Amino acid sequence: MRFSRLDCRRRWSDDQGVVSVGEAVEMILKEVSPLPAEEVRLLDACGRVLSEDVRAPRSVPPFPNSAMDGYAVRWKDVADTSVDHPVTLRVVEEVPAGYVPKARVTENSAIKIMTGAPMPRGADTVVRVEYTRSLPGEVRITRVDGPGSHIREAGEDIRKGQTILEKGKLLTPADVGLMASVGKGRVRVYRRPTVALFSTGDELQEVDERPKAGKIVNSNSYTLSAWIRQTGAIPLRFGIVRDKRRSLAAAFRKALRYDAVMTTGGVSVGDYDFVKEALGDAGVQMQFWKVAQKPGHPLAFGRIGKKPVFGLPGNPVSSAVSFLLYARPALLKMMGYRNLFLPVTQARLEHPIKTSAGVTEFIRCRIRRQDGQNFASSTGTQGSGVLRSMSIAQGLIVAHENETHLEEGAEVTVIVLNPQDFLQPEMGF
Ligand code: AMP
Ligand code: MG
């Protein structure tokens, strides 16, 4: 199960520009589509999505070959073999895998053959080595498995020209190997979006600067770059922009040559929150600027041409949650993905939680596994500036708009934040 359009309807406000979580997801995904394709080498193809069907340029196996270590023979010569009536054949050649037999198998002769070696002319059957005894220049056969046994025919797995992978397939390591096996060294996939990332705020400084009075580190830029990268897109960090409408607009204009634009901060109602206006100045058509959710209520979304522009909130948790809910699925869609949402699981609440009516709340939680069940408990204070709670959290409990409290023991939906980290022991190996 995945988090998508959870039952989140608008019911809260007539305030223009406010949308529900479900509406926000829908509006954003409507605006984005897969980027044009590019050709990549096989080793860069894993995790990318095919933009065209892949047909096999060669057959697999490319030639008939032996499926066993043994002897290539004519069935006619060995058909009557049994333990009591062994047959002895002349061995005229030995073919290891990777070499082509020179001789031909003729009456009462055999060629010793290894797994994967091409079948010699004249032979129609392979007798496995376990049923034979080697003698000088000869082989004694005591058992056979039947006519035509242990031969892999050319094209048995894949025929030349056959479609082996379809457009839209998310490429796995096995797919990469499969393409290699048919000699397909390059492949066309949807391009990865470049994301121009700005942090706005006079209070910000960079991580390697000496701490200055009144300043905090621009941590959002790192959180978001890491998420963007984990999503498979390409973050381009444009650093810090001051809270001035003109500097913001100038910075945003430069960013519009990339596939997506992402800003943090400056989208709420403070005296220095100019991002929305500055995006407008830069030509971005704003679609909404508030979502009925917590955290991350102020959240601007617009587009310029086909490019999405995300004005994420400044608070570290709000921007991270908003990224996961909205920007991540959009970037995945741009890369051709069909599964756009984080996985969800069901869990029992370990304690009651009060929630606000009219907004969808995402409560950071730990997930404990016991007797085949998940148990979710809040990470504690849910302040949207407490990034550590996001680091501790394994999931986000979803509390719907119409709920005001969740009871202890209630079954809740939890968005799994780091599926790799959330081990379900009985599924582990
Ligand atoms: P704003 O949305 O601009 O009002 O920012 C809200 C709060 O988020 C600010 O007071 C900062 O504490 C914090 N904040 C804003 N931008 C960043 C950032 N890039 N990195 C870390 N914290 C930030
Ligand atoms: Mg600010």
Tab-separated table of C-alpha atoms and ligand atoms in Angstrom:
chain	number	residue	atom	x	y	z
A	1	MET	CA	0.000	0.000	0.000
A	2	ARG	CA	1.189	3.505	-0.700
A	3	PHE	CA	0.381	6.963	0.508
A	4	SER	CA	-1.478	8.783	-2.217
A	5	ARG	CA	-4.705	10.669	-2.203
A	6	LEU	CA	-5.676	9.836	1.312
A	7	ASP	CA	-9.198	10.830	1.963
A	8	CYS	CA	-8.307	14.482	2.408
A	9	ARG	CA	-11.012	16.794	1.172
A	10	ARG	CA	-11.237	20.518	1.392
A	11	ARG	CA	-13.616	21.466	4.161
A	12	TRP	CA	-11.750	24.026	6.064
A	13	SER	CA	-11.558	27.435	4.581
A	14	ASP	CA	-12.773	29.639	1.802
A	15	ASP	CA	-9.455	31.374	1.960
A	16	GLN	CA	-8.205	31.459	-1.615
A	17	GLY	CA	-5.040	29.537	-2.172
A	18	VAL	CA	-5.680	26.911	0.538
A	19	VAL	CA	-6.021	23.360	-0.678
A	20	SER	CA	-6.300	20.001	1.025
A	21	VAL	CA	-3.468	17.477	0.977
A	22	GLY	CA	-5.269	15.366	-1.605
A	23	GLU	CA	-5.953	18.363	-3.842
A	24	ALA	CA	-2.364	19.560	-3.565
A	25	VAL	CA	-1.003	16.171	-4.638
A	26	GLU	CA	-3.437	16.015	-7.527
A	27	MET	CA	-2.745	19.566	-8.752
A	28	ILE	CA	1.015	19.066	-8.642
A	29	LEU	CA	0.995	15.727	-10.412
A	30	LYS	CA	-1.264	17.117	-13.126
A	31	GLU	CA	1.376	19.721	-13.930
A	32	VAL	CA	4.350	17.402	-14.389
A	33	SER	CA	5.135	14.734	-16.954
A	34	PRO	CA	8.116	12.537	-17.774
A	35	LEU	CA	11.132	14.441	-19.110
A	36	PRO	CA	12.593	13.678	-22.544
A	37	ALA	CA	14.685	10.534	-22.843
A	38	GLU	CA	18.448	10.181	-22.872
A	39	GLU	CA	20.720	7.302	-23.667
A	40	VAL	CA	22.753	5.852	-20.813
A	41	ARG	CA	25.290	3.098	-20.444
A	42	LEU	CA	24.119	-0.097	-18.798
A	43	LEU	CA	25.786	0.561	-15.478
A	44	ASP	CA	23.958	3.871	-15.188
A	45	ALA	CA	20.610	2.318	-16.021
A	46	CYS	CA	19.628	0.710	-12.709
A	47	GLY	CA	16.876	2.695	-10.979
A	48	ARG	CA	15.981	4.523	-14.196
A	49	VAL	CA	12.782	4.049	-16.182
A	50	LEU	CA	12.770	2.792	-19.781
A	51	SER	CA	11.420	5.292	-22.282
A	52	GLU	CA	11.057	2.665	-25.020
A	53	ASP	CA	10.627	-1.077	-25.427
A	54	VAL	CA	13.878	-3.019	-25.534
A	55	ARG	CA	14.143	-5.669	-28.233
A	56	ALA	CA	16.827	-8.321	-28.157
A	57	PRO	CA	19.525	-7.708	-30.807
A	58	ARG	CA	20.654	-11.331	-30.316
A	59	SER	CA	19.213	-14.653	-29.239
A	60	VAL	CA	19.950	-16.246	-25.888
A	61	PRO	CA	21.517	-18.725	-25.898
A	62	PRO	CA	23.201	-17.535	-29.090
A	63	PHE	CA	23.968	-21.143	-30.201
A	64	PRO	CA	22.844	-24.646	-29.156
A	65	ASN	CA	24.985	-25.745	-26.246
A	66	SER	CA	25.330	-28.409	-23.621
A	67	ALA	CA	23.459	-27.973	-20.341
A	68	MET	CA	25.698	-30.521	-18.608
A	69	ASP	CA	29.260	-31.698	-18.369
A	70	GLY	CA	29.233	-34.968	-20.312
A	71	TYR	CA	29.439	-36.410	-23.810
A	72	ALA	CA	27.772	-35.251	-27.000
A	73	VAL	CA	26.512	-38.316	-28.846
A	74	ARG	CA	24.047	-39.549	-31.440
A	75	TRP	CA	20.935	-40.964	-29.773
A	76	LYS	CA	20.955	-43.804	-32.262
A	77	ASP	CA	24.261	-45.058	-30.835
A	78	VAL	CA	23.206	-45.046	-27.177
A	79	ALA	CA	19.472	-45.737	-27.271
A	80	ASP	CA	19.799	-49.310	-25.934
A	81	THR	CA	22.252	-48.494	-23.148
A	82	SER	CA	21.731	-49.859	-19.651
A	83	VAL	CA	23.890	-50.841	-16.692
A	84	ASP	CA	23.909	-54.430	-17.966
A	85	HIS	CA	24.516	-53.386	-21.555
A	86	PRO	CA	26.945	-50.462	-21.516
A	87	VAL	CA	27.947	-48.865	-24.787
A	88	THR	CA	31.512	-47.813	-25.536
A	89	LEU	CA	32.181	-44.914	-27.919
A	90	ARG	CA	35.362	-43.428	-29.352
A	91	VAL	CA	36.126	-39.973	-27.962
A	92	VAL	CA	37.271	-37.794	-30.870
A	93	GLU	CA	37.573	-34.386	-29.222
A	94	GLU	CA	37.164	-32.481	-25.956
A	95	VAL	CA	35.387	-29.092	-25.988
A	96	PRO	CA	35.588	-26.779	-22.989
A	97	ALA	CA	33.083	-23.901	-22.693
A	98	GLY	CA	34.147	-21.011	-24.902
A	99	TYR	CA	35.541	-23.166	-27.732
A	100	VAL	CA	33.996	-24.409	-30.937
A	101	PRO	CA	34.217	-28.155	-31.682
A	102	LYS	CA	36.137	-28.941	-34.846
A	103	ALA	CA	35.161	-32.588	-35.251
A	104	ARG	CA	31.800	-34.026	-36.094
A	105	VAL	CA	30.116	-36.779	-34.119
A	106	THR	CA	29.786	-39.765	-36.398
A	107	GLU	CA	28.715	-43.368	-35.842
A	108	ASN	CA	29.957	-44.775	-32.524
A	109	SER	CA	31.898	-41.659	-31.619
A	110	ALA	CA	31.434	-39.012	-28.959
A	111	ILE	CA	32.845	-35.602	-28.078
A	112	LYS	CA	33.544	-34.775	-24.442
A	113	ILE	CA	31.738	-31.525	-23.733
A	114	MET	CA	31.517	-29.041	-20.833
A	115	THR	CA	28.469	-27.071	-19.722
A	116	GLY	CA	27.936	-24.114	-22.052
A	117	ALA	CA	30.144	-25.406	-24.887
A	118	PRO	CA	28.564	-25.367	-28.370
A	119	MET	CA	27.006	-28.647	-29.528
A	120	PRO	CA	29.136	-30.400	-32.148
A	121	ARG	CA	27.690	-31.166	-35.548
A	122	GLY	CA	26.232	-34.653	-35.807
A	123	ALA	CA	25.310	-34.921	-32.110
A	124	ASP	CA	21.724	-34.750	-30.909
A	125	THR	CA	22.004	-35.779	-27.258
A	126	VAL	CA	24.213	-35.139	-24.224
A	127	VAL	CA	24.959	-37.928	-21.758
A	128	ARG	CA	25.864	-36.545	-18.360
A	129	VAL	CA	29.341	-37.346	-17.079
A	130	GLU	CA	27.928	-39.099	-13.982
A	131	TYR	CA	26.586	-41.887	-16.256
A	132	THR	CA	29.943	-42.558	-17.893
A	133	ARG	CA	33.396	-43.931	-17.253
A	134	SER	CA	36.377	-42.529	-19.051
A	135	LEU	CA	38.737	-45.034	-20.691
A	136	PRO	CA	41.838	-44.277	-22.782
A	137	GLY	CA	40.469	-42.742	-25.997
A	138	GLU	CA	36.979	-44.028	-25.181
A	139	VAL	CA	33.999	-43.563	-22.941
A	140	ARG	CA	31.773	-46.225	-21.451
A	141	ILE	CA	28.174	-45.193	-21.062
A	142	THR	CA	25.959	-47.013	-18.561
A	143	ARG	CA	22.798	-44.866	-18.499
A	144	VAL	CA	21.031	-42.270	-20.646
A	145	ASP	CA	18.264	-39.750	-19.968
A	146	GLY	CA	16.500	-39.848	-23.316
A	147	PRO	CA	16.803	-38.539	-26.864
A	148	GLY	CA	17.770	-34.873	-27.137
A	149	SER	CA	18.507	-34.515	-23.424
A	150	HIS	CA	20.635	-31.739	-21.859
A	151	ILE	CA	20.793	-29.473	-24.887
A	152	ARG	CA	19.921	-25.773	-24.649
A	153	GLU	CA	18.607	-24.682	-28.025
A	154	ALA	CA	19.585	-21.373	-29.627
A	155	GLY	CA	16.993	-18.720	-28.718
A	156	GLU	CA	15.433	-20.982	-26.090
A	157	ASP	CA	15.388	-18.164	-23.481
A	158	ILE	CA	15.142	-15.160	-25.788
A	159	ARG	CA	14.577	-14.958	-29.510
A	160	LYS	CA	16.339	-12.257	-31.515
A	161	GLY	CA	13.930	-9.336	-32.031
A	162	GLN	CA	11.731	-10.293	-29.082
A	163	THR	CA	10.688	-7.514	-26.658
A	164	ILE	CA	12.436	-8.286	-23.406
A	165	LEU	CA	11.612	-5.129	-21.414
A	166	GLU	CA	8.714	-2.761	-21.856
A	167	LYS	CA	8.607	1.001	-21.875
A	168	GLY	CA	7.887	2.270	-18.362
A	169	LYS	CA	9.798	-0.528	-16.625
A	170	LEU	CA	11.837	0.575	-13.634
A	171	LEU	CA	15.166	-1.078	-14.302
A	172	THR	CA	16.493	-3.523	-11.709
A	173	PRO	CA	19.915	-5.199	-11.493
A	174	ALA	CA	18.400	-8.288	-13.162
A	175	ASP	CA	17.190	-6.122	-16.069
A	176	VAL	CA	20.669	-4.672	-16.450
A	177	GLY	CA	22.084	-8.202	-16.654
A	178	LEU	CA	19.352	-9.259	-19.056
A	179	MET	CA	20.217	-6.412	-21.439
A	180	ALA	CA	23.905	-7.293	-21.172
A	181	SER	CA	23.100	-10.918	-22.082
A	182	VAL	CA	21.619	-9.835	-25.410
A	183	GLY	CA	24.470	-7.433	-26.164
A	184	LYS	CA	22.509	-4.237	-25.480
A	185	GLY	CA	25.156	-1.916	-24.055
A	186	ARG	CA	23.177	1.348	-24.030
A	187	VAL	CA	19.562	2.064	-23.330
A	188	ARG	CA	17.121	4.979	-23.492
A	189	VAL	CA	15.604	6.137	-20.209
A	190	TYR	CA	13.786	9.224	-18.975
A	191	ARG	CA	16.120	12.009	-17.988
A	192	ARG	CA	16.688	12.836	-14.321
A	193	PRO	CA	15.466	16.311	-13.385
A	194	THR	CA	17.882	18.977	-12.243
A	195	VAL	CA	16.499	20.773	-9.212
A	196	ALA	CA	17.652	24.328	-8.478
A	197	LEU	CA	17.567	24.671	-4.708
A	198	PHE	CA	17.508	28.015	-2.859
A	199	SER	CA	17.370	28.757	0.826
A	200	THR	CA	15.890	32.113	1.680
A	201	GLY	CA	16.467	33.939	4.939
A	202	ASP	CA	18.750	36.622	6.376
A	203	GLU	CA	19.321	34.356	9.377
A	204	LEU	CA	21.123	31.688	7.391
A	205	GLN	CA	24.794	30.863	7.127
A	206	GLU	CA	26.615	27.923	5.591
A	207	VAL	CA	27.711	24.850	7.501
A	208	ASP	CA	31.436	25.597	7.270
A	209	GLU	CA	31.205	29.278	8.261
A	210	ARG	CA	32.230	30.454	11.734
A	211	PRO	CA	29.034	30.704	13.847
A	212	LYS	CA	27.768	34.295	13.761
A	213	ALA	CA	25.436	36.068	16.190
A	214	GLY	CA	21.791	35.654	15.280
A	215	LYS	CA	22.475	33.156	12.510
A	216	ILE	CA	21.595	29.496	12.066
A	217	VAL	CA	22.960	26.937	9.655
A	218	ASN	CA	21.159	26.470	6.355
A	219	SER	CA	20.377	22.858	7.170
A	220	ASN	CA	17.366	22.663	4.821
A	221	SER	CA	19.649	22.818	1.847
A	222	TYR	CA	21.398	19.667	3.041
A	223	THR	CA	18.249	17.786	4.058
A	224	LEU	CA	16.612	18.540	0.723
A	225	SER	CA	19.703	17.884	-1.397
A	226	ALA	CA	19.988	14.490	0.258
A	227	TRP	CA	16.324	13.689	-0.341
A	228	ILE	CA	16.512	14.895	-3.937
A	229	ARG	CA	19.530	12.731	-4.520
A	230	GLN	CA	17.913	9.737	-2.864
A	231	THR	CA	14.920	10.237	-5.136
A	232	GLY	CA	17.259	9.973	-8.121
A	233	ALA	CA	17.104	13.620	-9.217
A	234	ILE	CA	20.049	16.044	-9.356
A	235	PRO	CA	20.176	18.772	-6.695
A	236	LEU	CA	21.937	22.007	-7.607
A	237	ARG	CA	22.554	24.058	-4.485
A	238	PHE	CA	22.262	27.743	-5.228
A	239	GLY	CA	22.963	28.760	-1.650
A	240	ILE	CA	21.352	31.440	0.421
A	241	VAL	CA	19.230	34.308	-0.895
A	242	ARG	CA	18.487	37.342	1.268
A	243	ASP	CA	14.928	38.271	2.247
A	244	LYS	CA	14.579	41.027	-0.375
A	245	ARG	CA	11.964	40.782	-3.028
A	246	ARG	CA	14.348	41.974	-5.728
A	247	SER	CA	17.214	39.643	-4.858
A	248	LEU	CA	14.786	36.760	-4.599
A	249	ALA	CA	13.198	37.474	-7.992
A	250	ALA	CA	16.630	37.857	-9.624
A	251	ALA	CA	17.775	34.548	-8.157
A	252	PHE	CA	14.620	32.739	-9.223
A	253	ARG	CA	14.876	34.028	-12.793
A	254	LYS	CA	18.302	32.406	-13.077
A	255	ALA	CA	16.931	29.139	-11.738
A	256	LEU	CA	14.247	28.754	-14.327
A	257	ARG	CA	16.527	27.089	-16.822
A	258	TYR	CA	16.547	23.936	-14.661
A	259	ASP	CA	13.868	21.255	-14.636
A	260	ALA	CA	12.424	22.154	-11.248
A	261	VAL	CA	12.881	24.925	-8.721
A	262	MET	CA	12.728	24.504	-4.981
A	263	THR	CA	12.967	27.188	-2.337
A	264	THR	CA	12.709	27.046	1.427
A	265	GLY	CA	11.499	29.761	3.764
A	266	GLY	CA	9.735	33.027	3.200
A	267	VAL	CA	6.345	31.620	2.210
A	268	SER	CA	4.373	32.364	5.361
A	269	VAL	CA	2.852	35.626	6.522
A	270	GLY	CA	5.856	37.296	8.187
A	271	ASP	CA	6.978	40.809	7.282
A	272	TYR	CA	9.943	39.445	5.334
A	273	ASP	CA	8.195	36.588	3.546
A	274	PHE	CA	8.507	37.687	-0.080
A	275	VAL	CA	9.046	34.378	-1.832
A	276	LYS	CA	5.543	34.110	-3.240
A	277	GLU	CA	5.628	37.650	-4.653
A	278	ALA	CA	9.175	37.214	-5.955
A	279	LEU	CA	8.243	33.987	-7.719
A	280	GLY	CA	5.396	35.914	-9.331
A	281	ASP	CA	7.887	38.643	-10.369
A	282	ALA	CA	10.037	35.949	-12.004
A	283	GLY	CA	7.067	34.805	-14.097
A	284	VAL	CA	5.948	31.816	-12.067
A	285	GLN	CA	2.195	31.183	-12.141
A	286	MET	CA	1.226	30.341	-8.582
A	287	GLN	CA	-1.399	27.628	-8.141
A	288	PHE	CA	-1.754	27.539	-4.361
A	289	TRP	CA	0.214	28.749	-1.367
A	290	LYS	CA	-1.265	27.022	1.627
A	291	VAL	CA	-2.145	23.418	2.347
A	292	ALA	CA	-4.520	22.396	5.130
A	293	GLN	CA	-1.858	20.337	6.858
A	294	LYS	CA	0.470	20.251	9.807
A	295	PRO	CA	3.395	20.597	9.642
A	296	GLY	CA	3.939	22.623	6.510
A	297	HIS	CA	0.867	24.785	6.286
A	298	PRO	CA	2.485	27.490	4.151
A	299	LEU	CA	3.514	25.791	0.925
A	300	ALA	CA	3.566	27.526	-2.400
A	301	PHE	CA	3.290	25.693	-5.682
A	302	GLY	CA	3.435	27.162	-9.129
A	303	ARG	CA	4.805	26.480	-12.540
A	304	ILE	CA	6.591	28.245	-15.277
A	305	GLY	CA	5.965	26.563	-18.580
A	306	LYS	CA	6.086	22.896	-17.709
A	307	LYS	CA	8.476	23.350	-14.820
A	308	PRO	CA	7.219	22.901	-11.285
A	309	VAL	CA	8.231	25.432	-8.654
A	310	PHE	CA	7.979	24.437	-4.996
A	311	GLY	CA	8.073	27.124	-2.329
A	312	LEU	CA	8.639	24.937	0.712
A	313	PRO	CA	8.326	26.327	4.239
A	314	GLY	CA	11.434	27.301	6.202
A	315	ASN	CA	10.933	25.180	9.261
A	316	PRO	CA	13.144	22.128	8.843
A	317	VAL	CA	10.472	19.516	9.554
A	318	SER	CA	7.847	21.311	7.485
A	319	SER	CA	10.093	21.511	4.466
A	320	ALA	CA	11.173	17.876	4.766
A	321	VAL	CA	7.590	16.611	5.145
A	322	SER	CA	6.368	18.817	2.306
A	323	PHE	CA	9.175	17.567	0.113
A	324	LEU	CA	8.188	13.955	0.753
A	325	LEU	CA	4.483	14.541	0.234
A	326	TYR	CA	4.645	16.722	-2.878
A	327	ALA	CA	8.039	17.254	-4.473
A	328	ARG	CA	9.214	13.648	-4.265
A	329	PRO	CA	6.261	12.198	-6.239
A	330	ALA	CA	6.577	15.006	-8.788
A	331	LEU	CA	10.286	14.300	-9.338
A	332	LEU	CA	9.589	10.576	-9.615
A	333	LYS	CA	6.891	11.228	-12.195
A	334	MET	CA	9.346	13.373	-14.171
A	335	MET	CA	11.684	10.368	-14.195
A	336	GLY	CA	8.920	8.146	-15.573
A	337	TYR	CA	8.120	6.291	-12.354
A	338	ARG	CA	4.655	4.843	-11.905
A	339	ASN	CA	4.858	4.178	-8.178
A	340	LEU	CA	5.157	7.699	-6.866
A	341	PHE	CA	4.389	7.440	-3.192
A	342	LEU	CA	6.122	6.275	-0.065
A	343	PRO	CA	4.868	2.963	1.274
A	344	VAL	CA	2.350	2.990	4.105
A	345	THR	CA	1.655	0.442	6.776
A	346	GLN	CA	-1.021	0.023	9.427
A	347	ALA	CA	-0.095	0.321	13.103
A	348	ARG	CA	-1.746	0.429	16.520
A	349	LEU	CA	-1.283	3.607	18.486
A	350	GLU	CA	0.553	3.155	21.756
A	351	HIS	CA	-1.005	6.272	23.315
A	352	PRO	CA	-3.745	8.789	22.541
A	353	ILE	CA	-2.908	11.794	20.331
A	354	LYS	CA	-4.823	15.067	20.104
A	355	THR	CA	-5.028	16.516	16.624
A	356	SER	CA	-6.471	19.675	15.113
A	357	ALA	CA	-9.670	19.601	13.115
A	358	GLY	CA	-9.556	20.952	9.587
A	359	VAL	CA	-5.987	19.975	8.811
A	360	THR	CA	-4.342	16.691	7.909
A	361	GLU	CA	-1.658	16.073	10.479
A	362	PHE	CA	1.505	14.091	9.980
A	363	ILE	CA	2.847	12.975	13.332
A	364	ARG	CA	6.432	11.810	13.486
A	365	CYS	CA	6.535	8.393	15.096
A	366	ARG	CA	8.587	5.371	15.941
A	367	ILE	CA	7.349	1.999	14.774
A	368	ARG	CA	7.803	-1.020	17.026
A	369	ARG	CA	7.169	-4.517	15.841
A	370	GLN	CA	5.697	-7.115	18.215
A	371	ASP	CA	3.894	-10.405	17.600
A	372	GLY	CA	3.497	-9.642	13.932
A	373	GLN	CA	1.969	-6.201	14.550
A	374	ASN	CA	3.221	-2.651	14.211
A	375	PHE	CA	2.900	-0.268	17.141
A	376	ALA	CA	3.354	3.453	16.564
A	377	SER	CA	4.310	6.028	19.163
A	378	SER	CA	4.961	9.729	18.726
A	379	THR	CA	8.573	10.889	18.812
A	380	GLY	CA	7.473	13.491	21.367
A	381	THR	CA	7.282	17.207	20.776
A	382	GLN	CA	6.033	17.860	17.275
A	383	GLY	CA	7.503	21.346	16.860
A	384	SER	CA	8.146	21.919	13.184
A	385	GLY	CA	11.636	23.164	13.930
A	386	VAL	CA	12.735	19.991	15.717
A	387	LEU	CA	14.717	18.254	12.995
A	388	ARG	CA	15.991	15.658	15.442
A	389	SER	CA	12.465	14.272	15.736
A	390	MET	CA	12.540	13.695	11.984
A	391	SER	CA	15.843	11.912	12.328
A	392	ILE	CA	14.452	9.639	15.061
A	393	ALA	CA	11.179	9.038	13.242
A	394	GLN	CA	10.558	5.909	11.226
A	395	GLY	CA	7.163	7.030	10.051
A	396	LEU	CA	4.479	9.690	9.891
A	397	ILE	CA	1.096	8.886	11.420
A	398	VAL	CA	-1.644	10.333	9.224
A	399	ALA	CA	-4.472	12.024	11.119
A	400	HIS	CA	-7.251	13.033	8.764
A	401	GLU	CA	-8.893	16.461	8.613
A	402	ASN	CA	-12.050	15.410	10.395
A	403	GLU	CA	-10.264	13.816	13.334
A	404	THR	CA	-9.613	15.635	16.618
A	405	HIS	CA	-8.093	12.811	18.587
A	406	LEU	CA	-6.701	9.381	17.986
A	407	GLU	CA	-7.330	6.882	20.745
A	408	GLU	CA	-4.826	4.522	22.286
A	409	GLY	CA	-5.036	1.228	20.411
A	410	ALA	CA	-6.571	2.842	17.333
A	411	GLU	CA	-5.459	1.452	13.996
A	412	VAL	CA	-3.689	4.233	12.105
A	413	THR	CA	-2.072	4.647	8.724
A	414	VAL	CA	1.660	5.329	8.901
A	415	ILE	CA	3.789	6.576	6.034
A	416	VAL	CA	7.083	4.694	6.182
A	417	LEU	CA	9.942	7.185	5.894
A	418	ASN	CA	12.943	4.964	5.284
A	419	PRO	CA	11.667	1.571	4.161
A	420	GLN	CA	15.189	0.185	4.253
A	421	ASP	CA	15.466	1.102	7.919
A	422	PHE	CA	12.092	-0.263	8.954
A	423	LEU	CA	12.829	-3.935	9.176
A	424	GLN	CA	9.946	-6.315	9.585
A	425	PRO	CA	11.800	-9.127	11.362
A	426	GLU	CA	9.618	-11.977	10.113
A	427	MET	CA	10.303	-10.848	6.564
A	428	GLY	CA	14.055	-10.701	7.119
A	429	PHE	CA	16.524	-13.349	6.011
B	1	AMP	P1	10.334	31.100	7.340
B	1	AMP	O1	9.454	30.072	6.695
B	1	AMP	O2	11.210	31.800	6.412
B	1	AMP	O3	9.525	32.010	8.204
B	1	AMP	O4	11.274	30.289	8.317
B	1	AMP	C1	10.784	29.669	9.460
B	1	AMP	C2	11.927	29.186	10.332
B	1	AMP	O5	12.562	28.112	9.712
B	1	AMP	C3	13.034	30.211	10.543
B	1	AMP	O6	12.844	30.944	11.686
B	1	AMP	C4	14.262	29.372	10.715
B	1	AMP	O7	14.412	29.031	12.073
B	1	AMP	C5	13.944	28.132	9.969
B	1	AMP	N1	14.634	28.082	8.686
B	1	AMP	C6	14.349	28.808	7.592
B	1	AMP	N2	15.145	28.485	6.576
B	1	AMP	C7	15.964	27.519	7.040
B	1	AMP	C8	17.017	26.756	6.460
B	1	AMP	N3	17.382	26.926	5.184
B	1	AMP	N4	17.643	25.842	7.219
B	1	AMP	C9	17.259	25.655	8.503
B	1	AMP	N5	16.288	26.334	9.102
B	1	AMP	C10	15.636	27.258	8.398
B	2	MG	MG	12.423	33.381	6.429
